[in-house]
Coordinates of C-alpha atoms and ligand atoms in Angstrom, one line a residue:
M1 CA -46.1 12.2 -33.0
S2 CA -44.7 10.9 -29.8
K3 CA -46.1 7.6 -28.5
K4 CA -48.1 7.7 -25.3
V5 CA -46.6 5.6 -22.6
S6 CA -49.0 3.8 -20.3
L7 CA -48.2 4.8 -16.8
A8 CA -49.3 1.4 -15.6
K9 CA -46.6 -0.2 -17.6
A10 CA -43.8 2.3 -16.8
P11 CA -41.0 0.6 -15.0
K12 CA -41.1 1.2 -11.3
T13 CA -38.4 3.4 -9.8
P14 CA -36.6 1.1 -7.4
K15 CA -37.1 2.1 -3.8
A16 CA -34.1 3.6 -2.2
D17 CA -32.3 0.8 -0.2
K18 CA -32.8 1.0 3.5
F19 CA -29.2 0.4 4.6
Q20 CA -28.6 -1.5 7.7
T21 CA -25.4 -2.8 9.3
P22 CA -24.5 -6.2 7.9
R23 CA -25.5 -9.2 10.0
G24 CA -23.2 -9.7 13.0
V25 CA -21.7 -6.2 13.0
H26 CA -22.8 -3.3 15.1
D27 CA -22.6 0.4 15.5
V28 CA -21.0 1.4 18.8
L29 CA -23.5 4.1 19.9
P30 CA -22.5 6.8 22.4
D31 CA -24.0 5.0 25.4
D32 CA -21.8 2.0 24.7
H33 CA -18.8 4.2 24.0
A34 CA -18.9 5.3 27.6
Y35 CA -18.1 1.6 28.4
F36 CA -15.4 1.3 25.8
T37 CA -13.8 4.5 27.1
V38 CA -13.6 3.4 30.7
I39 CA -12.4 -0.1 29.7
K40 CA -9.7 1.4 27.5
K41 CA -8.6 3.8 30.3
I42 CA -8.2 0.9 32.7
I43 CA -6.4 -1.2 30.2
R44 CA -4.0 1.6 29.3
H45 CA -3.3 2.3 33.0
R46 CA -2.7 -1.4 33.9
A47 CA -0.6 -1.9 30.8
R48 CA 1.7 1.1 31.4
Q49 CA 2.1 0.1 35.1
A50 CA 3.5 -3.2 33.9
G51 CA 5.8 -1.8 31.2
F52 CA 3.7 -2.5 28.1
R53 CA 3.7 -0.1 25.1
R54 CA 0.9 0.2 22.7
I55 CA 1.0 -1.2 19.1
S56 CA -1.5 -1.2 16.3
T57 CA -1.1 -3.4 13.3
P58 CA -3.1 -3.1 10.0
I59 CA -6.7 -4.2 9.8
F60 CA -5.8 -6.5 6.9
E61 CA -2.6 -8.4 6.2
S62 CA -1.4 -11.2 3.8
K63 CA -3.8 -14.1 4.1
N64 CA -0.8 -16.4 4.4
L65 CA 0.4 -14.7 7.6
F66 CA -2.8 -16.0 9.4
I67 CA -2.7 -19.4 7.8
R68 CA 1.0 -19.9 8.7
S69 CA 0.5 -18.7 12.3
V70 CA -3.0 -19.7 13.4
G71 CA -3.0 -23.0 11.4
G72 CA -4.7 -23.8 8.0
Q73 CA -6.9 -26.4 9.6
T74 CA -8.3 -24.4 12.4
D75 CA -12.0 -23.2 12.4
L76 CA -10.6 -19.6 12.5
I77 CA -8.9 -20.0 9.1
E78 CA -11.2 -22.6 7.5
K79 CA -14.5 -21.0 8.3
E80 CA -14.1 -17.6 9.8
L81 CA -11.5 -15.7 7.9
Y82 CA -12.7 -12.8 5.7
T83 CA -10.5 -12.8 2.7
F84 CA -10.3 -10.7 -0.5
Q85 CA -8.1 -10.4 -3.5
T86 CA -6.8 -7.3 -5.2
K87 CA -8.4 -6.8 -8.6
K88 CA -5.1 -6.0 -10.4
D89 CA -2.7 -8.7 -9.3
G90 CA -4.9 -11.1 -7.3
E91 CA -2.9 -10.7 -4.1
E92 CA -4.7 -12.4 -1.2
F93 CA -5.4 -10.6 2.0
A94 CA -7.5 -11.3 5.1
L95 CA -9.1 -9.1 7.7
K96 CA -7.3 -9.8 11.0
P97 CA -9.2 -12.4 13.1
E98 CA -6.8 -12.1 16.0
G99 CA -3.9 -10.0 17.2
T100 CA -0.8 -12.2 17.8
A101 CA 0.0 -13.0 14.2
G102 CA 0.3 -9.4 13.1
I103 CA 2.3 -8.4 16.2
V104 CA 4.8 -11.2 15.7
R105 CA 5.1 -10.2 12.0
S106 CA 5.7 -6.6 13.2
F107 CA 8.3 -7.8 15.8
I108 CA 10.3 -9.5 13.0
Q109 CA 9.8 -6.8 10.4
H110 CA 11.0 -4.0 12.7
G111 CA 13.9 -6.0 14.2
M112 CA 12.5 -5.7 17.7
N113 CA 14.8 -8.5 18.8
Q114 CA 17.4 -5.7 18.9
L115 CA 15.4 -3.9 21.7
P116 CA 15.8 -4.8 25.3
Q117 CA 14.1 -8.1 25.8
P118 CA 11.4 -9.0 26.5
V119 CA 9.4 -6.7 24.3
E120 CA 6.1 -6.0 26.0
L121 CA 3.3 -4.8 23.7
F122 CA -0.4 -4.2 24.1
Y123 CA -3.3 -3.4 21.7
I124 CA -6.9 -2.5 21.6
E125 CA -8.3 -3.2 18.2
P126 CA -11.3 -4.5 16.1
F127 CA -11.1 -8.0 14.8
F128 CA -13.2 -9.9 12.2
R129 CA -14.5 -13.4 12.2
H130 CA -17.2 -14.9 9.9
D131 CA -18.9 -16.8 12.7
R132 CA -22.6 -17.5 13.2
P133 CA -23.7 -14.4 14.9
Q134 CA -25.2 -14.9 18.4
K135 CA -25.1 -13.4 21.8
G136 CA -21.4 -12.6 22.6
R137 CA -20.3 -13.7 19.1
Y138 CA -20.1 -11.1 16.4
R139 CA -18.4 -10.7 13.1
Q140 CA -16.7 -7.5 14.1
F141 CA -15.7 -7.3 17.7
H142 CA -13.0 -5.7 19.8
Q143 CA -10.2 -7.3 21.8
F144 CA -7.5 -5.9 24.0
G145 CA -4.4 -7.9 24.4
F146 CA -0.9 -8.2 25.7
E147 CA 2.1 -9.9 24.2
V148 CA 5.5 -10.4 25.8
I149 CA 8.1 -11.5 23.3
G150 CA 11.6 -12.6 24.1
E151 CA 11.3 -14.4 27.5
S152 CA 10.5 -18.0 28.3
D153 CA 10.3 -17.7 32.1
P154 CA 7.1 -18.9 33.8
G155 CA 7.1 -15.6 35.6
I156 CA 5.9 -14.0 32.3
D157 CA 2.9 -16.3 32.1
A158 CA 1.9 -15.5 35.7
Q159 CA 2.4 -11.7 35.1
I160 CA 0.2 -11.6 32.0
I161 CA -2.5 -13.5 33.8
Q162 CA -2.2 -11.1 36.7
V163 CA -2.6 -8.0 34.5
A164 CA -5.7 -9.5 33.0
H165 CA -7.0 -10.3 36.5
F166 CA -6.3 -6.8 37.7
I167 CA -8.2 -5.4 34.7
H168 CA -11.2 -7.6 35.6
Q169 CA -11.0 -6.5 39.2
D170 CA -10.9 -2.8 38.2
L171 CA -13.9 -3.4 36.0
G172 CA -15.8 -5.0 38.9
I173 CA -16.3 -8.4 37.2
A174 CA -13.5 -10.5 38.6
S175 CA -15.7 -12.3 41.1
K176 CA -17.8 -13.7 38.2
L177 CA -14.8 -15.1 36.4
K178 CA -12.7 -18.2 37.0
L179 CA -9.3 -18.7 35.5
Q180 CA -9.0 -22.1 33.7
I181 CA -5.4 -23.2 33.1
N182 CA -3.6 -26.1 31.4
T183 CA -0.4 -26.9 29.7
I184 CA -0.3 -28.4 26.2
G185 CA 3.4 -28.9 26.3
C186 CA 6.1 -28.2 23.8
S187 CA 6.0 -29.5 20.2
K188 CA 7.8 -32.7 21.2
C189 CA 5.5 -33.8 24.0
R190 CA 2.5 -32.6 22.0
E191 CA 3.4 -34.8 19.1
K192 CA 3.6 -37.9 21.4
F193 CA 0.2 -37.0 22.9
T194 CA -1.4 -36.4 19.5
N195 CA -0.4 -39.8 18.4
Q196 CA -1.7 -41.4 21.5
L197 CA -5.0 -39.6 21.1
R198 CA -5.3 -40.6 17.5
D199 CA -4.8 -44.2 18.4
Y200 CA -7.4 -44.0 21.1
F201 CA -10.1 -42.3 19.0
I202 CA -9.6 -44.4 15.9
G203 CA -12.4 -47.0 15.8
K204 CA -14.6 -44.8 18.0
E205 CA -15.7 -42.4 15.1
R206 CA -19.3 -43.6 15.4
N207 CA -19.5 -41.8 18.8
L208 CA -17.8 -38.6 17.6
C209 CA -19.6 -35.6 16.1
A210 CA -18.8 -34.8 12.4
N211 CA -16.5 -32.0 13.4
C212 CA -14.5 -34.3 15.7
V213 CA -14.2 -37.0 13.0
R214 CA -12.5 -34.4 10.9
R215 CA -10.4 -33.2 13.9
L216 CA -9.2 -36.8 14.4
E217 CA -7.5 -36.5 11.1
E218 CA -6.2 -33.0 11.5
N219 CA -5.7 -32.2 15.1
P220 CA -7.1 -34.8 17.6
L221 CA -6.2 -32.4 20.5
R222 CA -9.1 -30.3 19.6
I223 CA -11.5 -33.2 20.3
L224 CA -10.7 -32.6 24.0
D225 CA -12.5 -29.3 24.0
C226 CA -15.5 -30.2 21.9
K227 CA -18.8 -29.3 23.6
G228 CA -20.7 -32.3 22.2
E229 CA -21.9 -34.6 25.0
D230 CA -20.7 -37.9 23.4
C231 CA -17.4 -36.4 22.5
Q232 CA -17.0 -35.2 26.0
I233 CA -17.7 -38.7 27.5
L234 CA -15.2 -40.3 25.1
A235 CA -12.7 -37.5 25.9
S236 CA -13.0 -38.0 29.6
N237 CA -11.5 -41.6 29.2
A238 CA -8.8 -40.5 26.6
P239 CA -5.1 -40.8 27.4
K240 CA -4.0 -38.1 29.8
F241 CA -1.4 -35.5 28.8
E242 CA 0.2 -35.8 32.3
N243 CA 1.5 -39.2 31.2
V244 CA 3.5 -37.9 28.2
I245 CA 4.5 -34.4 29.2
C246 CA 8.3 -33.8 29.3
D247 CA 10.1 -32.8 32.5
E248 CA 10.8 -29.2 31.3
C249 CA 7.2 -28.6 30.4
K250 CA 6.0 -30.1 33.6
D251 CA 8.4 -27.9 35.6
H252 CA 7.3 -24.8 33.7
H253 CA 3.6 -25.5 34.4
K254 CA 4.3 -26.2 38.1
K255 CA 6.1 -22.9 38.4
V256 CA 3.4 -20.9 36.7
L257 CA 0.9 -22.4 39.2
E258 CA 3.1 -21.7 42.2
L259 CA 3.6 -18.1 41.0
L260 CA -0.1 -17.6 40.7
D261 CA -0.5 -19.0 44.2
S262 CA 2.1 -16.5 45.4
V263 CA 0.0 -13.6 44.2
D264 CA -3.3 -15.1 45.3
I265 CA -4.8 -15.7 41.9
E266 CA -7.3 -18.6 42.0
Y267 CA -7.4 -21.1 39.1
N268 CA -9.0 -24.3 38.0
E269 CA -6.6 -26.8 36.5
N270 CA -8.5 -27.8 33.4
P271 CA -6.8 -30.7 31.4
Q272 CA -9.5 -30.3 28.7
L273 CA -8.5 -26.8 27.8
V274 CA -6.5 -26.7 24.6
R275 CA -7.5 -23.4 22.8
G276 CA -8.3 -23.4 19.1
L277 CA -5.2 -22.0 17.5
D278 CA -2.1 -24.0 16.4
Y279 CA 0.6 -21.6 17.6
Y280 CA 0.1 -22.3 21.4
S281 CA 2.7 -24.3 23.4
R282 CA 2.9 -25.0 27.1
T283 CA 0.7 -22.7 29.1
V284 CA -2.9 -22.1 27.9
F285 CA -5.5 -20.3 29.9
E286 CA -9.0 -18.7 29.7
F287 CA -11.2 -16.7 32.0
W288 CA -14.6 -18.2 32.1
D289 CA -17.9 -16.9 33.4
E290 CA -18.6 -19.3 36.2
S291 CA -22.2 -19.5 35.4
E292 CA -22.0 -20.1 31.7
G293 CA -18.9 -22.2 31.0
A294 CA -16.5 -22.0 28.1
Q295 CA -19.1 -20.6 25.7
N296 CA -18.7 -17.4 27.6
S297 CA -15.0 -17.1 28.0
V298 CA -14.1 -13.4 28.3
G299 CA -10.6 -13.9 27.2
G300 CA -7.7 -16.3 26.8
G301 CA -4.1 -16.7 25.9
G302 CA -1.0 -18.7 26.4
R303 CA 2.6 -19.3 25.3
Y304 CA 3.6 -19.4 21.7
D305 CA 7.3 -20.2 21.9
G306 CA 7.5 -21.4 18.3
L307 CA 5.7 -18.7 16.4
V308 CA 8.4 -16.1 15.9
E309 CA 10.6 -18.7 14.3
Q310 CA 7.7 -20.2 12.3
L311 CA 7.2 -16.7 10.8
G312 CA 10.8 -16.3 9.8
G313 CA 12.4 -14.8 12.9
N314 CA 15.0 -16.2 15.3
S315 CA 13.8 -18.7 17.9
T316 CA 12.1 -16.5 20.5
A317 CA 9.9 -17.5 23.4
A318 CA 6.6 -15.5 23.8
C319 CA 3.4 -15.4 25.7
G320 CA 0.1 -13.4 25.3
Y321 CA -3.5 -12.8 26.2
A322 CA -6.6 -11.4 24.5
G323 CA -9.8 -10.3 26.1
G324 CA -13.1 -9.6 24.4
M325 CA -14.5 -6.1 25.1
E326 CA -18.1 -6.7 24.1
R327 CA -18.3 -9.7 26.4
I328 CA -16.7 -7.7 29.2
I329 CA -19.3 -4.9 28.7
A330 CA -22.1 -7.5 28.8
H331 CA -20.8 -8.7 32.2
M332 CA -20.5 -5.2 33.5
K333 CA -24.1 -4.6 32.5
D334 CA -25.2 -7.9 34.2
F335 CA -23.5 -6.6 37.3
R336 CA -25.2 -3.3 36.9
I337 CA -21.9 -1.5 36.7
L338 CA -22.4 1.9 35.2
A339 CA -19.8 3.5 33.0
P340 CA -19.2 7.1 33.9
D341 CA -21.3 9.5 31.7
K342 CA -19.0 12.3 30.8
D343 CA -21.3 13.6 28.1
Q344 CA -23.7 15.4 30.4
I345 CA -24.5 18.9 29.1
D346 CA -24.8 21.4 32.1
V347 CA -25.8 24.7 30.5
F348 CA -28.0 25.7 27.6
V349 CA -27.8 29.2 26.1
A350 CA -31.0 30.3 24.5
Q351 CA -31.4 33.4 22.4
L352 CA -33.8 35.5 20.3
G353 CA -32.7 37.9 17.6
F354 CA -29.4 38.2 15.7
E355 CA -27.7 40.5 18.2
A356 CA -28.5 38.0 21.0
K357 CA -27.2 35.2 18.8
K358 CA -23.8 37.0 18.7
V359 CA -23.6 37.3 22.4
A360 CA -24.9 33.7 22.9
L361 CA -22.0 32.5 20.7
Q362 CA -19.5 34.5 22.9
L363 CA -21.1 33.1 26.0
L364 CA -20.9 29.5 24.8
T365 CA -17.2 30.0 23.9
A366 CA -16.4 31.5 27.3
L367 CA -18.3 28.7 29.1
R368 CA -16.6 25.9 27.1
E369 CA -13.1 27.5 27.6
E370 CA -13.8 27.4 31.4
G371 CA -14.7 23.7 31.1
V372 CA -18.5 23.9 31.2
H373 CA -20.3 21.5 28.9
A374 CA -22.6 23.9 27.1
L375 CA -25.0 23.8 24.2
G376 CA -26.8 26.5 22.4
A377 CA -29.6 26.5 19.9
L378 CA -28.4 28.8 17.3
G379 CA -31.2 28.2 14.9
K380 CA -34.5 30.0 14.6
A381 CA -36.5 28.1 17.2
S382 CA -38.9 30.0 19.5
M383 CA -37.9 30.6 23.1
K384 CA -40.4 27.9 24.2
D385 CA -38.8 25.4 21.8
Q386 CA -35.3 26.2 22.9
L387 CA -36.2 25.8 26.6
G388 CA -38.0 22.6 25.7
K389 CA -34.8 21.4 24.1
A390 CA -32.8 22.4 27.2
D391 CA -35.1 20.3 29.3
K392 CA -34.7 17.3 27.0
F393 CA -30.9 17.6 27.4
N394 CA -31.5 17.6 31.1
V395 CA -29.3 20.7 31.6
K396 CA -29.0 22.2 35.1
Y397 CA -29.1 25.9 33.9
A398 CA -30.2 27.9 31.0
L399 CA -28.9 31.4 30.1
I400 CA -31.6 33.3 28.2
L401 CA -30.8 36.3 26.0
G402 CA -33.4 38.4 24.1
E403 CA -32.8 41.7 22.3
V404 CA -33.7 43.7 25.4
E405 CA -31.3 41.8 27.7
V406 CA -28.5 42.3 25.2
R407 CA -29.2 46.0 24.9
E408 CA -29.1 46.2 28.7
G409 CA -26.0 44.0 29.1
K410 CA -28.1 41.5 31.1
V411 CA -28.9 37.8 30.8
I412 CA -31.6 35.6 32.5
L413 CA -30.2 32.7 34.5
R414 CA -32.8 30.0 34.9
D415 CA -32.5 27.0 37.3
M416 CA -34.1 24.3 35.1
A417 CA -35.1 22.1 38.0
S418 CA -36.9 24.7 40.1
G419 CA -37.8 27.2 37.3
V420 CA -36.5 30.0 39.4
Q421 CA -35.0 32.8 37.3
E422 CA -32.8 35.8 38.0
V423 CA -31.4 38.6 35.8
I424 CA -27.6 39.1 36.0
P425 CA -25.0 41.1 34.1
I426 CA -23.7 39.2 31.1
G427 CA -20.1 39.9 32.2
K428 CA -20.7 38.0 35.5
S429 CA -22.7 35.1 34.0
V430 CA -19.9 32.6 33.3
E431 CA -18.5 33.1 36.8
K432 CA -21.9 32.8 38.4
V433 CA -22.8 29.6 36.5
I434 CA -19.4 28.0 37.4
K435 CA -20.0 28.8 41.1
K436 CA -23.5 27.2 40.9
L437 CA -22.2 24.1 39.1
G438 CA -19.2 23.6 41.4
K439 CA -15.6 23.3 40.2
K440 CA -15.9 19.5 40.2
S441 CA -18.2 19.5 37.2
L442 CA -15.7 21.4 35.0
D443 CA -14.1 19.5 32.2
K444 CA -10.8 21.2 31.7
Y445 CA -7.9 20.0 29.6
D446 CA -4.7 21.9 28.7
P447 CA -3.1 20.1 25.7
S448 CA 0.0 22.3 26.1
K449 CA 0.8 20.3 29.3
D450 CA 1.0 17.2 27.2
L451 CA 2.7 18.5 24.1
K452 CA 6.2 19.7 24.5
K453 CA 8.5 21.0 21.8
D454 CA 11.5 18.8 20.9
R455 CA 14.5 21.0 21.7
T456 CA 17.2 18.5 20.9
V457 CA 19.5 19.7 18.1
R458 CA 19.4 17.5 15.1
P459 CA 22.7 16.7 13.2
E460 CA 21.7 18.9 10.2
E461 CA 20.9 21.8 12.5
E462 CA 24.2 21.4 14.2
L463 CA 26.0 22.0 10.9
L464 CA 23.9 25.1 10.4
I465 CA 24.8 26.4 13.9
R466 CA 28.6 25.7 13.2
D467 CA 28.4 27.4 9.9
Ligands
AMP501 P1 -10.0 -16.2 21.5 O1 -8.6 -15.9 21.3 O2 -10.7 -16.7 20.2 O3 -10.3 -17.1 22.6 O4 -10.7 -14.8 21.8 C1 -10.4 -14.1 23.0 C2 -11.7 -13.4 23.4 O5 -12.2 -12.6 22.4 C3 -12.9 -14.4 23.7 O6 -12.7 -14.9 25.0 C4 -14.0 -13.4 23.6 O7 -14.2 -12.6 24.7 C5 -13.6 -12.5 22.5 N1 -14.2 -13.0 21.2 C6 -13.7 -14.0 20.4 N2 -14.4 -14.1 19.3 C7 -15.5 -13.3 19.4 C8 -16.6 -12.9 18.6 N3 -16.8 -13.5 17.5 N4 -17.4 -12.0 19.1 C9 -17.2 -11.3 20.2 N5 -16.2 -11.6 21.0 C10 -15.3 -12.5 20.6

């Protein structure tokens, strides 16, 4: 006899998990994609104008690449790097927290020093940092950036800043941003300065925050951009970099500023600005929201003349910039700047009965081929429900087909705003709708204009031709 199991004691079936995005990461929903799309379009346009070509590096790379470039004792590596190991051989990888390291690795790996110099690259990519999530600070976010590798001239620094400035102008947020600029010198003058700072702060640890006490050991330069009030007071009396900077670095900085003046880009010389990553040298800069200070920098960059060599390449000067797309979108929304909505549906094709469904499908195809954004309920909904749907999608016109209309070769054209309807021949309906919508609302694209066949003869084909 089988035992009776008391239902009360039966193990509960676990409830299906209600999955949510992990903390600090977000879906990019269609409304926000409209912003991403227009920002990317502007970036691509400005980048191409200035000779940059697009590059993408992998989402994850060797953990050591980031440690070697960004610096093992920076917040980015110590606290924010997402790392994982392969199960089989324990190889250590990290999700990329920034773009420059991967691009420099790629420059070396692909022998880009053989290309005409400087090599100008740009990217638009997601990045990952395990930071405390808050407004404008996420664990997955998107940056666009520019890198110019192979030229030490101050004109490069000014041009990168100018491209970023143009992008802010195009997006309508430039007036809200102020360029902060500084020089942190080359490795030689920086070493001198670091020693002076260490001497100055030693003995004052009681007035420093816990982070800065640690920074005093590892990188006293970073104390200068601590946001803590006491640290800032101490920092304001610290030795000044201008007293140790070498002549070459001083001249470089002076020229960058003069070049910015010559193209009317305003800046604030900010001796406190050091940026958090170890690879920077000479010029460092950030674009700050005037009202909110450094916490709300929309982007930053600078020179990294030592990085290519540090990662195993030849000594090669370089300079770059990275801007945060989510913060830019937030500024655009604050400024009430709307991204163009290109997803508007203009026509809805409603139908009843299978024969009408066939014609509806043909009409939808013809409308779409002509560049009309068209939607059709091809399910079994009633006419009332279909027109209700057309209303919800805010379409301008509906084409309505029943069995009778199909038999007579007619279709009802309904103006959704006024409710006025007319019966027209099916064969004339696409033309009529386009006339009513106006040619401007058509979304036409001919891929064959972009894609051409490569007609150059390859060596192996040449042999065949000769044979
Ligand atoms: P950084 O090189 O760290 O200064 O980053 C450049 C820009 O990327 C910043 O100015 C921000 O606009 C953006 N950014 C950096 N970290 C985050 C993050 N955790 N969440 C969102 N945006 C970020």
